[in-house]
Coordinates of C-alpha atoms in Angstrom, one line a residue:
M1 CA 8.4 275.3 29.4
K2 CA 10.4 272.6 27.8
R3 CA 8.9 270.1 25.5
P4 CA 9.4 266.5 25.8
K5 CA 10.7 265.6 21.9
L6 CA 13.1 269.0 21.6
K7 CA 16.7 268.8 23.6
K8 CA 17.0 272.4 23.8
A9 CA 14.2 274.7 25.6
S10 CA 12.6 277.4 23.5
K11 CA 13.7 281.4 24.0
R12 CA 10.2 282.4 23.1
M13 CA 8.5 284.2 25.5
T14 CA 5.2 286.5 26.0
C15 CA 5.3 290.0 24.6
H16 CA 4.6 291.4 28.2
K17 CA 7.7 289.8 29.7
R18 CA 10.2 290.9 26.7
Y19 CA 8.7 294.5 26.9
K20 CA 8.8 294.6 30.5
I21 CA 12.6 293.5 30.4
Q22 CA 13.7 296.1 28.0
K23 CA 11.7 298.7 30.0
K24 CA 14.1 297.8 32.8
V25 CA 17.1 297.9 30.9
R26 CA 16.1 301.4 30.0
E27 CA 15.5 302.7 33.3
H28 CA 18.9 301.0 34.5
H29 CA 21.2 302.9 31.7
R30 CA 19.1 306.1 32.5
K31 CA 20.3 305.9 36.1
L32 CA 23.6 305.2 35.0
R33 CA 23.8 308.3 32.7
K34 CA 22.3 310.6 35.5
E35 CA 25.0 309.3 38.5
A36 CA 27.7 310.0 35.6
K37 CA 26.3 313.4 35.2
K38 CA 26.5 314.5 38.9
R39 CA 30.1 313.0 39.1
G40 CA 30.9 315.3 36.2
H41 CA 32.7 312.0 34.6
K42 CA 33.5 313.1 31.0
K43 CA 35.2 311.0 28.2
P44 CA 38.9 311.4 27.8
R45 CA 39.7 313.7 25.0
K46 CA 42.1 312.5 22.2
D47 CA 45.7 314.5 21.8
P48 CA 44.5 317.5 19.3
G49 CA 48.3 317.6 18.2
V50 CA 50.2 320.7 17.1
P51 CA 47.3 323.4 16.4
N52 CA 47.6 324.7 12.5
S53 CA 47.8 328.4 14.4
A54 CA 51.0 327.6 15.9
P55 CA 54.3 329.0 14.6
F56 CA 56.8 326.4 12.8
K57 CA 54.4 323.6 12.9
E58 CA 56.4 321.4 10.3
A59 CA 59.6 322.0 11.8
L60 CA 58.2 320.7 15.0
L61 CA 56.6 317.7 13.8
R62 CA 60.0 316.7 11.5
E63 CA 62.1 317.1 14.8
A64 CA 59.6 314.6 16.7
E65 CA 59.8 312.0 13.6
L66 CA 63.6 312.2 13.3
R67 CA 63.8 311.8 17.4
K68 CA 61.9 308.7 17.0
Q69 CA 64.0 307.1 14.2
R70 CA 67.1 308.0 16.1
L71 CA 65.7 306.2 19.3
E72 CA 64.9 303.1 17.1
E73 CA 68.1 303.2 15.3
L74 CA 70.1 303.3 18.4
K75 CA 67.9 300.3 19.8
Q76 CA 68.8 298.3 16.7
Q77 CA 72.4 299.1 16.9
Q78 CA 72.8 298.1 20.6
K79 CA 71.0 294.8 19.6
L80 CA 73.3 294.0 16.9
D81 CA 76.5 294.9 19.3
R82 CA 75.3 292.4 21.6
Q83 CA 74.6 289.7 19.1
K84 CA 78.3 290.2 17.9
E85 CA 79.5 290.1 21.1
L86 CA 77.7 286.7 21.5
E87 CA 79.1 285.4 18.7
K88 CA 82.7 286.0 19.6
K89 CA 82.6 284.7 22.8
R90 CA 80.8 281.5 21.4
K91 CA 83.2 281.1 18.8
L92 CA 86.4 281.2 21.6
E93 CA 84.6 278.6 23.6
T94 CA 83.6 276.3 20.9
N95 CA 87.0 276.3 19.3
P96 CA 89.7 275.6 22.1
D97 CA 92.1 274.0 19.7
I98 CA 92.7 277.6 18.1
K99 CA 96.3 278.9 18.0
P100 CA 97.3 282.1 20.0
S101 CA 97.9 283.8 17.1
D102 CA 94.6 283.4 15.7
V103 CA 93.0 283.8 19.4
E104 CA 95.1 287.2 20.0
P105 CA 93.4 289.2 17.2
M106 CA 90.0 287.9 18.2
E107 CA 90.8 289.2 21.8
K108 CA 91.7 292.1 20.6
A109 CA 88.4 292.8 18.5
F110 CA 86.4 291.7 21.4
A111 CA 88.5 294.5 23.8
L112 CA 88.0 297.0 21.3
C113 CA 84.0 296.2 20.9
K114 CA 83.7 296.8 24.5
T115 CA 85.5 300.0 24.6
E116 CA 83.5 301.5 22.0
N117 CA 80.4 300.5 23.8
K118 CA 81.9 301.8 27.0
A119 CA 82.6 305.5 24.9
K120 CA 78.9 305.2 23.4
S121 CA 77.4 304.7 26.8
G122 CA 79.3 307.5 28.4
K123 CA 81.0 305.5 30.7
Q124 CA 84.9 305.8 30.0
N125 CA 87.2 304.5 32.4
S126 CA 90.2 306.6 31.6
K127 CA 93.4 306.7 33.5
K128 CA 93.9 310.4 33.2
L129 CA 90.6 311.0 35.5
Y130 CA 91.9 308.7 37.9
C131 CA 95.1 310.3 38.3
Q132 CA 93.2 313.8 38.6
E133 CA 90.6 312.6 41.1
L134 CA 93.5 311.2 43.5
K135 CA 95.3 314.4 43.3
K136 CA 92.1 315.9 44.3
V137 CA 91.9 313.8 47.2
I138 CA 95.0 314.0 48.9
E139 CA 95.3 317.8 48.2
A140 CA 92.1 318.1 50.1
S141 CA 93.0 315.9 53.0
D142 CA 94.5 316.4 56.2
V143 CA 95.0 312.6 57.3
V144 CA 95.7 310.2 54.4
L145 CA 94.5 306.8 55.1
E146 CA 96.3 304.2 52.9
V147 CA 94.4 300.9 53.2
L148 CA 96.7 297.8 52.7
D149 CA 95.3 294.0 52.3
A150 CA 96.9 292.1 55.1
R151 CA 97.6 289.3 52.9
D152 CA 100.0 291.1 51.1
P153 CA 100.7 294.7 52.9
L154 CA 104.1 295.2 51.3
G155 CA 102.6 295.0 47.8
C156 CA 99.7 297.0 48.6
R157 CA 101.9 300.1 49.3
C158 CA 102.8 302.6 46.6
P159 CA 106.3 304.6 47.0
Q160 CA 105.1 307.3 44.3
V161 CA 102.1 308.3 46.3
E162 CA 103.6 307.7 49.7
E163 CA 106.4 310.4 48.5
A164 CA 104.1 312.8 47.1
I165 CA 102.3 312.7 50.6
V166 CA 105.8 313.2 52.6
Q167 CA 107.0 315.9 50.5
S168 CA 103.4 318.3 50.7
G169 CA 104.6 318.6 54.5
Q170 CA 101.6 319.1 56.0
K171 CA 99.7 315.9 55.8
K172 CA 99.8 312.9 58.0
L173 CA 99.6 309.3 56.5
V174 CA 98.3 306.3 58.5
L175 CA 98.4 302.9 57.5
I176 CA 95.1 300.4 57.8
L177 CA 95.6 296.5 57.7
N178 CA 92.3 295.6 56.1
K179 CA 91.0 292.0 55.9
S180 CA 93.1 291.0 58.8
D181 CA 90.7 287.9 59.3
L182 CA 92.6 286.2 56.5
V183 CA 95.8 285.9 58.0
P184 CA 97.0 283.9 60.8
K185 CA 97.7 285.8 64.1
E186 CA 101.4 285.3 64.1
N187 CA 101.6 286.8 60.9
L188 CA 99.4 289.6 61.5
E189 CA 101.5 290.3 64.7
S190 CA 104.9 290.5 62.9
W191 CA 103.6 292.9 60.2
L192 CA 101.9 295.3 62.9
N193 CA 105.2 295.4 64.6
Y194 CA 106.9 296.1 61.3
L195 CA 104.9 298.5 59.9
K196 CA 104.3 300.6 63.2
K197 CA 108.1 301.4 63.0
E198 CA 107.4 303.9 59.8
L199 CA 103.7 304.9 60.5
P200 CA 100.6 304.5 62.8
T201 CA 99.1 301.7 61.9
V202 CA 95.4 300.2 62.5
V203 CA 94.2 296.6 62.5
F204 CA 91.0 296.2 60.5
R205 CA 88.3 294.3 59.3
A206 CA 85.7 295.9 57.1
S207 CA 82.2 294.5 57.3
T208 CA 80.7 293.2 54.1
K209 CA 78.0 295.1 52.2
P210 CA 74.4 293.9 52.4
K211 CA 72.3 293.5 49.1
D212 CA 69.4 296.3 49.9
K213 CA 70.8 299.7 50.4
G214 CA 70.5 300.9 54.2
K215 CA 71.8 300.1 57.9
I216 CA 74.9 297.7 57.5
T217 CA 74.2 296.5 61.2
K218 CA 70.3 295.6 62.0
R219 CA 69.6 294.6 65.6
V220 CA 67.6 291.6 65.8
K221 CA 66.3 289.8 69.1
A222 CA 68.3 286.7 69.4
K223 CA 69.2 284.1 72.2
K224 CA 71.7 284.8 74.4
N225 CA 75.8 284.3 73.8
A226 CA 74.6 284.2 69.9
A227 CA 77.4 284.8 67.9
P228 CA 76.7 287.7 65.3
F229 CA 76.6 287.2 61.2
R230 CA 79.7 287.3 59.4
S231 CA 78.3 290.6 57.5
E232 CA 77.7 292.3 60.8
V233 CA 81.2 291.9 62.2
C234 CA 83.6 294.9 62.2
F235 CA 86.6 295.3 64.2
G236 CA 89.1 298.2 64.4
K237 CA 86.4 300.7 64.0
E238 CA 86.6 302.3 67.5
G239 CA 90.2 302.4 67.1
L240 CA 90.5 304.5 64.0
W241 CA 87.2 306.6 65.4
K242 CA 89.3 307.5 68.6
L243 CA 92.7 308.0 66.3
L244 CA 90.8 310.4 64.1
G245 CA 88.9 312.2 67.0
G246 CA 92.3 313.0 69.0
F247 CA 93.7 314.4 65.9
Q248 CA 90.9 316.6 65.5
E249 CA 91.3 317.8 68.8
T250 CA 94.5 318.6 68.8
C251 CA 94.3 320.6 65.8
G252 CA 91.4 322.1 66.8
K253 CA 89.4 322.5 63.6
A254 CA 87.5 320.4 61.5
I255 CA 89.4 317.9 59.4
Q256 CA 89.2 315.8 56.1
V257 CA 90.3 312.3 56.0
G258 CA 91.3 310.9 52.6
V259 CA 91.2 307.3 51.8
I260 CA 93.5 305.9 49.1
G261 CA 95.0 302.3 48.3
F262 CA 95.1 299.7 45.5
P263 CA 92.0 297.9 44.2
N264 CA 90.0 295.5 46.0
V265 CA 91.8 296.3 49.3
G266 CA 88.4 297.7 51.1
K267 CA 88.4 301.3 50.8
S268 CA 84.7 301.8 50.2
S269 CA 83.9 299.2 52.7
I270 CA 85.6 301.0 55.5
I271 CA 84.0 303.9 54.9
N272 CA 80.6 302.1 55.0
S273 CA 81.7 300.4 58.3
L274 CA 82.7 303.7 59.9
K275 CA 79.6 305.4 58.8
Q276 CA 77.4 302.0 59.2
E277 CA 75.3 302.9 56.4
Q278 CA 75.7 302.0 52.4
M279 CA 77.0 305.0 51.2
C280 CA 80.1 303.9 48.6
N281 CA 79.1 301.4 46.0
V282 CA 81.1 297.9 46.8
G283 CA 81.5 295.1 45.0
V284 CA 83.8 292.2 43.8
S285 CA 84.9 293.8 40.3
M286 CA 87.8 295.9 40.4
G287 CA 87.7 299.8 40.2
L288 CA 84.3 300.3 41.1
T289 CA 85.0 303.7 42.2
R290 CA 85.5 306.2 39.7
S291 CA 85.7 309.4 41.4
M292 CA 86.2 311.2 44.7
Q293 CA 83.0 310.9 46.9
V294 CA 82.7 313.3 50.1
V295 CA 81.0 311.3 53.4
P296 CA 80.7 313.5 56.4
L297 CA 81.1 311.3 59.6
D298 CA 80.1 313.7 61.9
K299 CA 80.4 317.6 62.3
Q300 CA 84.3 317.6 62.6
I301 CA 85.1 314.9 60.5
T302 CA 84.6 314.5 57.0
I303 CA 85.8 311.1 55.1
I304 CA 86.6 311.2 51.2
D305 CA 86.5 308.1 49.2
S306 CA 89.0 308.2 46.2
P307 CA 89.6 305.8 42.7
S308 CA 92.5 303.1 43.1
F309 CA 95.9 303.6 42.2
I310 CA 97.0 302.9 38.5
V311 CA 99.3 300.5 38.3
S312 CA 102.5 301.2 36.1
P313 CA 103.2 298.4 33.8
L314 CA 106.9 297.9 34.3
N315 CA 105.8 295.8 37.8
S316 CA 106.3 292.2 37.6
S317 CA 103.8 290.1 36.4
S318 CA 102.1 289.1 39.8
A319 CA 101.7 292.3 41.0
L320 CA 100.1 293.3 37.8
A321 CA 97.7 290.4 38.2
L322 CA 96.6 291.3 41.6
R323 CA 96.7 295.1 41.5
S324 CA 95.3 296.2 38.2
P325 CA 91.8 297.6 37.9
A326 CA 91.1 295.6 35.0
S327 CA 88.4 293.0 33.7
I328 CA 88.9 289.7 33.4
E329 CA 87.6 289.5 29.6
V330 CA 90.4 292.2 28.8
V331 CA 93.4 291.0 30.4
K332 CA 94.5 287.2 29.7
P333 CA 93.0 284.9 32.8
M334 CA 96.0 282.1 31.7
E335 CA 98.9 284.7 32.2
A336 CA 97.4 286.2 35.4
A337 CA 96.6 283.1 37.0
S338 CA 99.9 281.6 35.9
A339 CA 102.0 284.3 37.6
I340 CA 100.3 284.2 41.1
L341 CA 100.3 280.4 41.1
A342 CA 104.2 281.0 40.4
Q343 CA 104.6 282.8 43.9
A344 CA 102.4 280.7 45.9
D345 CA 103.7 277.6 47.8
A346 CA 103.0 274.7 45.7
R347 CA 102.3 272.3 48.8
Q348 CA 99.6 274.2 50.5
V349 CA 97.8 275.1 47.0
V350 CA 97.7 271.4 46.4
L351 CA 96.2 270.7 49.9
K352 CA 93.7 274.1 49.5
Y353 CA 92.5 272.6 45.9
T354 CA 92.6 269.2 46.7
V355 CA 94.3 268.3 43.6
P356 CA 97.5 265.7 43.1
G357 CA 101.1 267.2 42.4
Y358 CA 101.4 269.6 39.5
R359 CA 104.5 270.3 37.1
N360 CA 103.4 273.6 35.4
S361 CA 100.6 276.0 35.7
L362 CA 98.8 274.2 32.7
E363 CA 98.8 271.0 34.3
F364 CA 97.3 272.6 37.6
F365 CA 94.4 274.1 35.9
T366 CA 93.7 270.9 33.8
M367 CA 93.2 269.0 37.3
L368 CA 91.2 272.0 38.9
A369 CA 88.9 272.3 36.0
Q370 CA 88.2 268.3 36.3
R371 CA 87.9 268.6 39.9
R372 CA 85.4 271.0 39.9
G373 CA 83.5 269.9 36.7
M374 CA 84.5 272.3 34.4
H375 CA 84.2 270.8 30.7
Q376 CA 83.9 272.3 27.4
K377 CA 82.4 270.5 24.3
G378 CA 83.9 267.2 23.7
G379 CA 84.9 266.4 27.4
I380 CA 88.0 268.7 27.1
P381 CA 88.7 270.5 30.6
N382 CA 87.7 274.3 30.5
V383 CA 91.6 275.3 31.6
E384 CA 90.6 279.1 31.0
G385 CA 87.8 279.0 33.1
A386 CA 89.9 277.4 35.8
A387 CA 92.2 280.1 35.4
K388 CA 89.4 282.8 35.9
L389 CA 88.4 281.1 39.0
L390 CA 91.7 281.0 40.3
W391 CA 92.3 284.4 39.7
S392 CA 88.9 285.8 41.1
E393 CA 89.8 283.8 44.4
W394 CA 93.1 285.4 44.9
T395 CA 91.9 289.0 44.1
G396 CA 88.9 288.4 46.2
A397 CA 88.0 288.5 50.1
S398 CA 87.6 284.8 50.9
L399 CA 90.8 282.9 50.2
A400 CA 93.5 282.8 53.0
Y401 CA 97.4 283.6 52.2
Y402 CA 99.8 285.5 53.9
C403 CA 103.2 286.6 53.0
R404 CA 106.1 286.8 55.5
T405 CA 107.8 290.0 56.9
P406 CA 111.3 291.2 55.6
T407 CA 114.2 289.8 57.7
S408 CA 115.7 293.3 58.6
W409 CA 113.5 296.9 58.2
T410 CA 114.9 299.0 55.9
P411 CA 113.1 301.9 55.1
P412 CA 112.3 303.5 52.0
P413 CA 114.7 306.4 51.0
Y414 CA 112.0 309.0 51.2
F415 CA 111.7 308.4 54.8
N416 CA 113.9 309.5 57.8
E417 CA 113.8 309.5 61.1
S418 CA 112.4 313.3 61.1
T419 CA 109.6 312.6 58.7
V420 CA 108.8 309.3 60.9
V421 CA 108.3 311.6 64.0
D422 CA 106.3 314.1 62.2
M423 CA 103.9 311.5 61.0
K424 CA 103.3 310.1 64.4
R425 CA 103.2 313.8 66.1
D426 CA 99.4 314.7 67.2
F427 CA 98.2 310.9 67.5
N428 CA 97.6 309.3 70.7
L429 CA 99.9 305.8 70.1
E430 CA 99.6 304.1 73.1
E431 CA 95.5 304.0 72.9
L432 CA 96.2 303.0 69.2
E433 CA 98.2 300.0 70.7
K434 CA 95.4 298.9 73.3
N435 CA 92.5 299.0 70.6
N436 CA 94.8 297.3 68.2
A437 CA 95.5 294.5 70.9
Q438 CA 91.7 294.3 71.6
S439 CA 90.8 293.7 67.9
M440 CA 93.4 291.4 67.3
K441 CA 91.8 289.2 70.2
A442 CA 88.7 289.5 68.8
I443 CA 89.4 288.2 65.5
K444 CA 89.6 284.6 64.2
G445 CA 92.1 284.3 61.7
P446 CA 92.8 281.0 59.9
H447 CA 95.7 278.6 61.3
L448 CA 98.8 278.6 59.5
A449 CA 98.7 275.5 57.9
N450 CA 95.3 276.2 56.4
S451 CA 96.3 279.1 54.8
I452 CA 98.7 279.6 51.5
L453 CA 102.4 281.1 51.8
F454 CA 103.0 283.9 48.8
Q455 CA 106.2 285.2 48.0
S456 CA 105.6 288.9 47.9
S457 CA 107.1 291.0 44.8
G458 CA 107.7 293.9 47.0
L459 CA 106.4 297.4 46.5
T460 CA 104.2 298.0 43.8
N461 CA 105.0 301.2 41.5
G462 CA 101.9 303.6 40.4
I463 CA 101.4 306.5 38.6
I464 CA 100.7 309.7 39.5
E465 CA 101.0 312.1 36.9
E466 CA 99.2 312.1 33.6
K467 CA 102.3 312.3 31.5
D468 CA 103.7 308.8 32.6
I469 CA 100.8 307.3 31.3
H470 CA 101.8 307.8 27.6
E471 CA 105.7 307.4 28.5
E472 CA 105.6 303.9 30.1
L473 CA 103.3 302.2 27.4
P474 CA 105.6 302.2 24.4
K475 CA 108.3 300.9 26.8
R476 CA 106.2 298.1 27.7
K477 CA 105.5 297.3 23.7
E478 CA 108.9 297.6 23.0
R479 CA 109.9 295.2 25.6
K480 CA 107.3 292.7 24.6
Q481 CA 108.7 293.1 21.2
E482 CA 112.1 292.0 22.3
E483 CA 111.0 289.2 24.3
K484 CA 109.2 287.5 21.4
E485 CA 112.4 287.8 19.2
D486 CA 114.1 286.0 22.1
D487 CA 111.4 283.5 22.2
K488 CA 111.4 282.7 18.7
G489 CA 115.0 281.6 18.8
S490 CA 114.7 279.3 21.9
D491 CA 111.7 277.7 21.3
Q492 CA 113.5 274.2 19.9
E493 CA 115.6 274.7 23.2
I494 CA 112.5 274.7 25.4
I495 CA 111.0 271.9 23.5
D496 CA 113.8 269.6 24.0
E497 CA 114.0 270.4 27.5
E498 CA 110.8 269.6 28.4
V499 CA 110.9 266.5 26.5
D500 CA 113.8 265.3 28.7
E501 CA 112.0 266.1 32.0
K502 CA 109.0 264.1 30.6
S503 CA 111.1 261.1 29.9
S504 CA 113.0 261.3 33.2
G505 CA 110.3 259.8 34.9
M506 CA 107.4 260.9 37.3
F507 CA 107.1 263.6 39.9
A508 CA 108.9 264.1 42.9
A509 CA 106.5 261.7 44.9
E510 CA 107.7 258.8 43.0
E511 CA 111.4 259.3 44.5
T512 CA 109.3 258.9 48.1
G513 CA 108.4 255.3 46.5
E514 CA 104.6 256.3 46.5
A515 CA 102.5 254.6 43.4
L516 CA 100.6 257.4 41.6
S517 CA 98.9 255.4 39.3
E518 CA 96.6 254.2 42.2
E519 CA 95.5 258.0 43.0
F520 CA 94.8 258.9 39.4
T521 CA 91.9 257.9 37.5
A522 CA 91.3 257.0 33.8
G523 CA 89.8 260.5 33.3
E524 CA 92.7 262.2 34.5
Q525 CA 95.3 259.8 32.6
S526 CA 93.5 260.9 29.5
T527 CA 93.8 264.5 30.3
R528 CA 97.6 264.0 31.0
S529 CA 98.1 262.6 27.6
F530 CA 96.2 265.6 26.2
I531 CA 98.7 268.1 27.7
L532 CA 101.6 266.3 26.6
D533 CA 100.3 266.5 23.1
K534 CA 99.7 270.0 23.2
M535 CA 103.2 270.8 25.0
I536 CA 105.4 268.5 22.7
E537 CA 102.8 269.6 19.7
E538 CA 104.4 267.9 16.6
D539 CA 107.5 266.1 17.8
D540 CA 107.7 262.9 16.2
A541 CA 111.2 262.1 17.5
Y542 CA 109.5 261.4 21.0
D543 CA 109.4 258.1 22.5
F544 CA 105.7 257.3 23.5
S545 CA 106.6 253.7 24.8
T546 CA 106.9 254.5 28.6
D547 CA 103.7 255.1 30.1
Y548 CA 103.2 258.8 31.6
V549 CA 101.3 258.6 34.7

């Protein structure tokens, strides 16, 4: 009972009540022990370790301790490597005013660090392995599908690989025009008419990969006349199936079909579209497929995925930028993006990216960085980030650009009339033309005014033999050294020419009478002055009294 003058109630109780509670608790514990005994519940025994009677006990314990130490050391080393990489990235980002001579050794060190880490993890991306796997695919295949990007079909053809297939004599070569939805219909028709003179050509549009593994096409109850999702759309699949099925029936045996091509043309996506299942790895990054992969389509047709072609370093800079399976961190993005920009129509690029007219690639990347809000510390536009953005868009599968077909058809030297007839034999070409016409009607490509005209650099040379990899690299180094020596003597002439161009006035728009000063904001004018300072460097003789708009 609570007393009136005390704040808390007393915990005192009678002995009878206390003893009764203790008795109930004992009975409850006894009951729990009895039930546990019936269930057979026992306490978990501790690990006794290696018994004393075991032979080589000391050696076993020593090995276990060494293994633990190695694992800990490996974790610490990986942590240190990651920290070093992050520090090098931060130095490059925070110091944009570093001279190219200072940046090059840092970039080389960063690339070497990456290659060392790859070698440690056992994921070496050797060019020799690529050549070996590609040879295996070509030798094992009865029909070889060369996948071309419809935006630049001629640039996706490799004469060395095609010549090796033709010389074998027993293999058929078929061209696949993939990414046909990114090209205007008129341009697609002209390329189809040009390519089918040499080889059987299939118009194709592969379905994009889903995030999760499983079926690409999922049947979902929807309203009538509802448009399917973009990721589910695939065109040209039936035509390719019928072409391969007809060839298999004429042969009377099971056939193997190899899929080859340059990186990012959609080889693995075509296989996934034919199988309607996520069988091969697909992604934005180049060179994901590193070894041959066999995928059975049915009992009679087996398809083989292959790694991409190795691009010869003697190709043009635009071909190297678009076709080389190299990451953005290793290759210089400014050089690659500038090479791509030089081959594109400047007027259509300005309309696509909604930037004012530009005179050189540096000025375009500066305006693009300002347009997209890409700035570094101090408000300086991130020119390198803008170059990476342009490079990723042109190598990806979203930007619409096209190349014009050659005015006259000239077959390559390894093709003649007999080889063309042999390649088209045993294929039902009439049915192929009907299927191509149906798929071209179904595909909704961009308008000619909305896509960018690109000047193709022609056929892209590749490397098949392993011995050619070592021979061509020193030649490229010697050529670069010669170019550097020539550039040293002509640096002053280039600066004088740039100064004369800048002092001459405004852009081509000034000739038409347009006042560009109204279009440019104050931020853009300050950026242009920053570009001038970078390009002219320390030329005190230049007169800055004239305003640069």
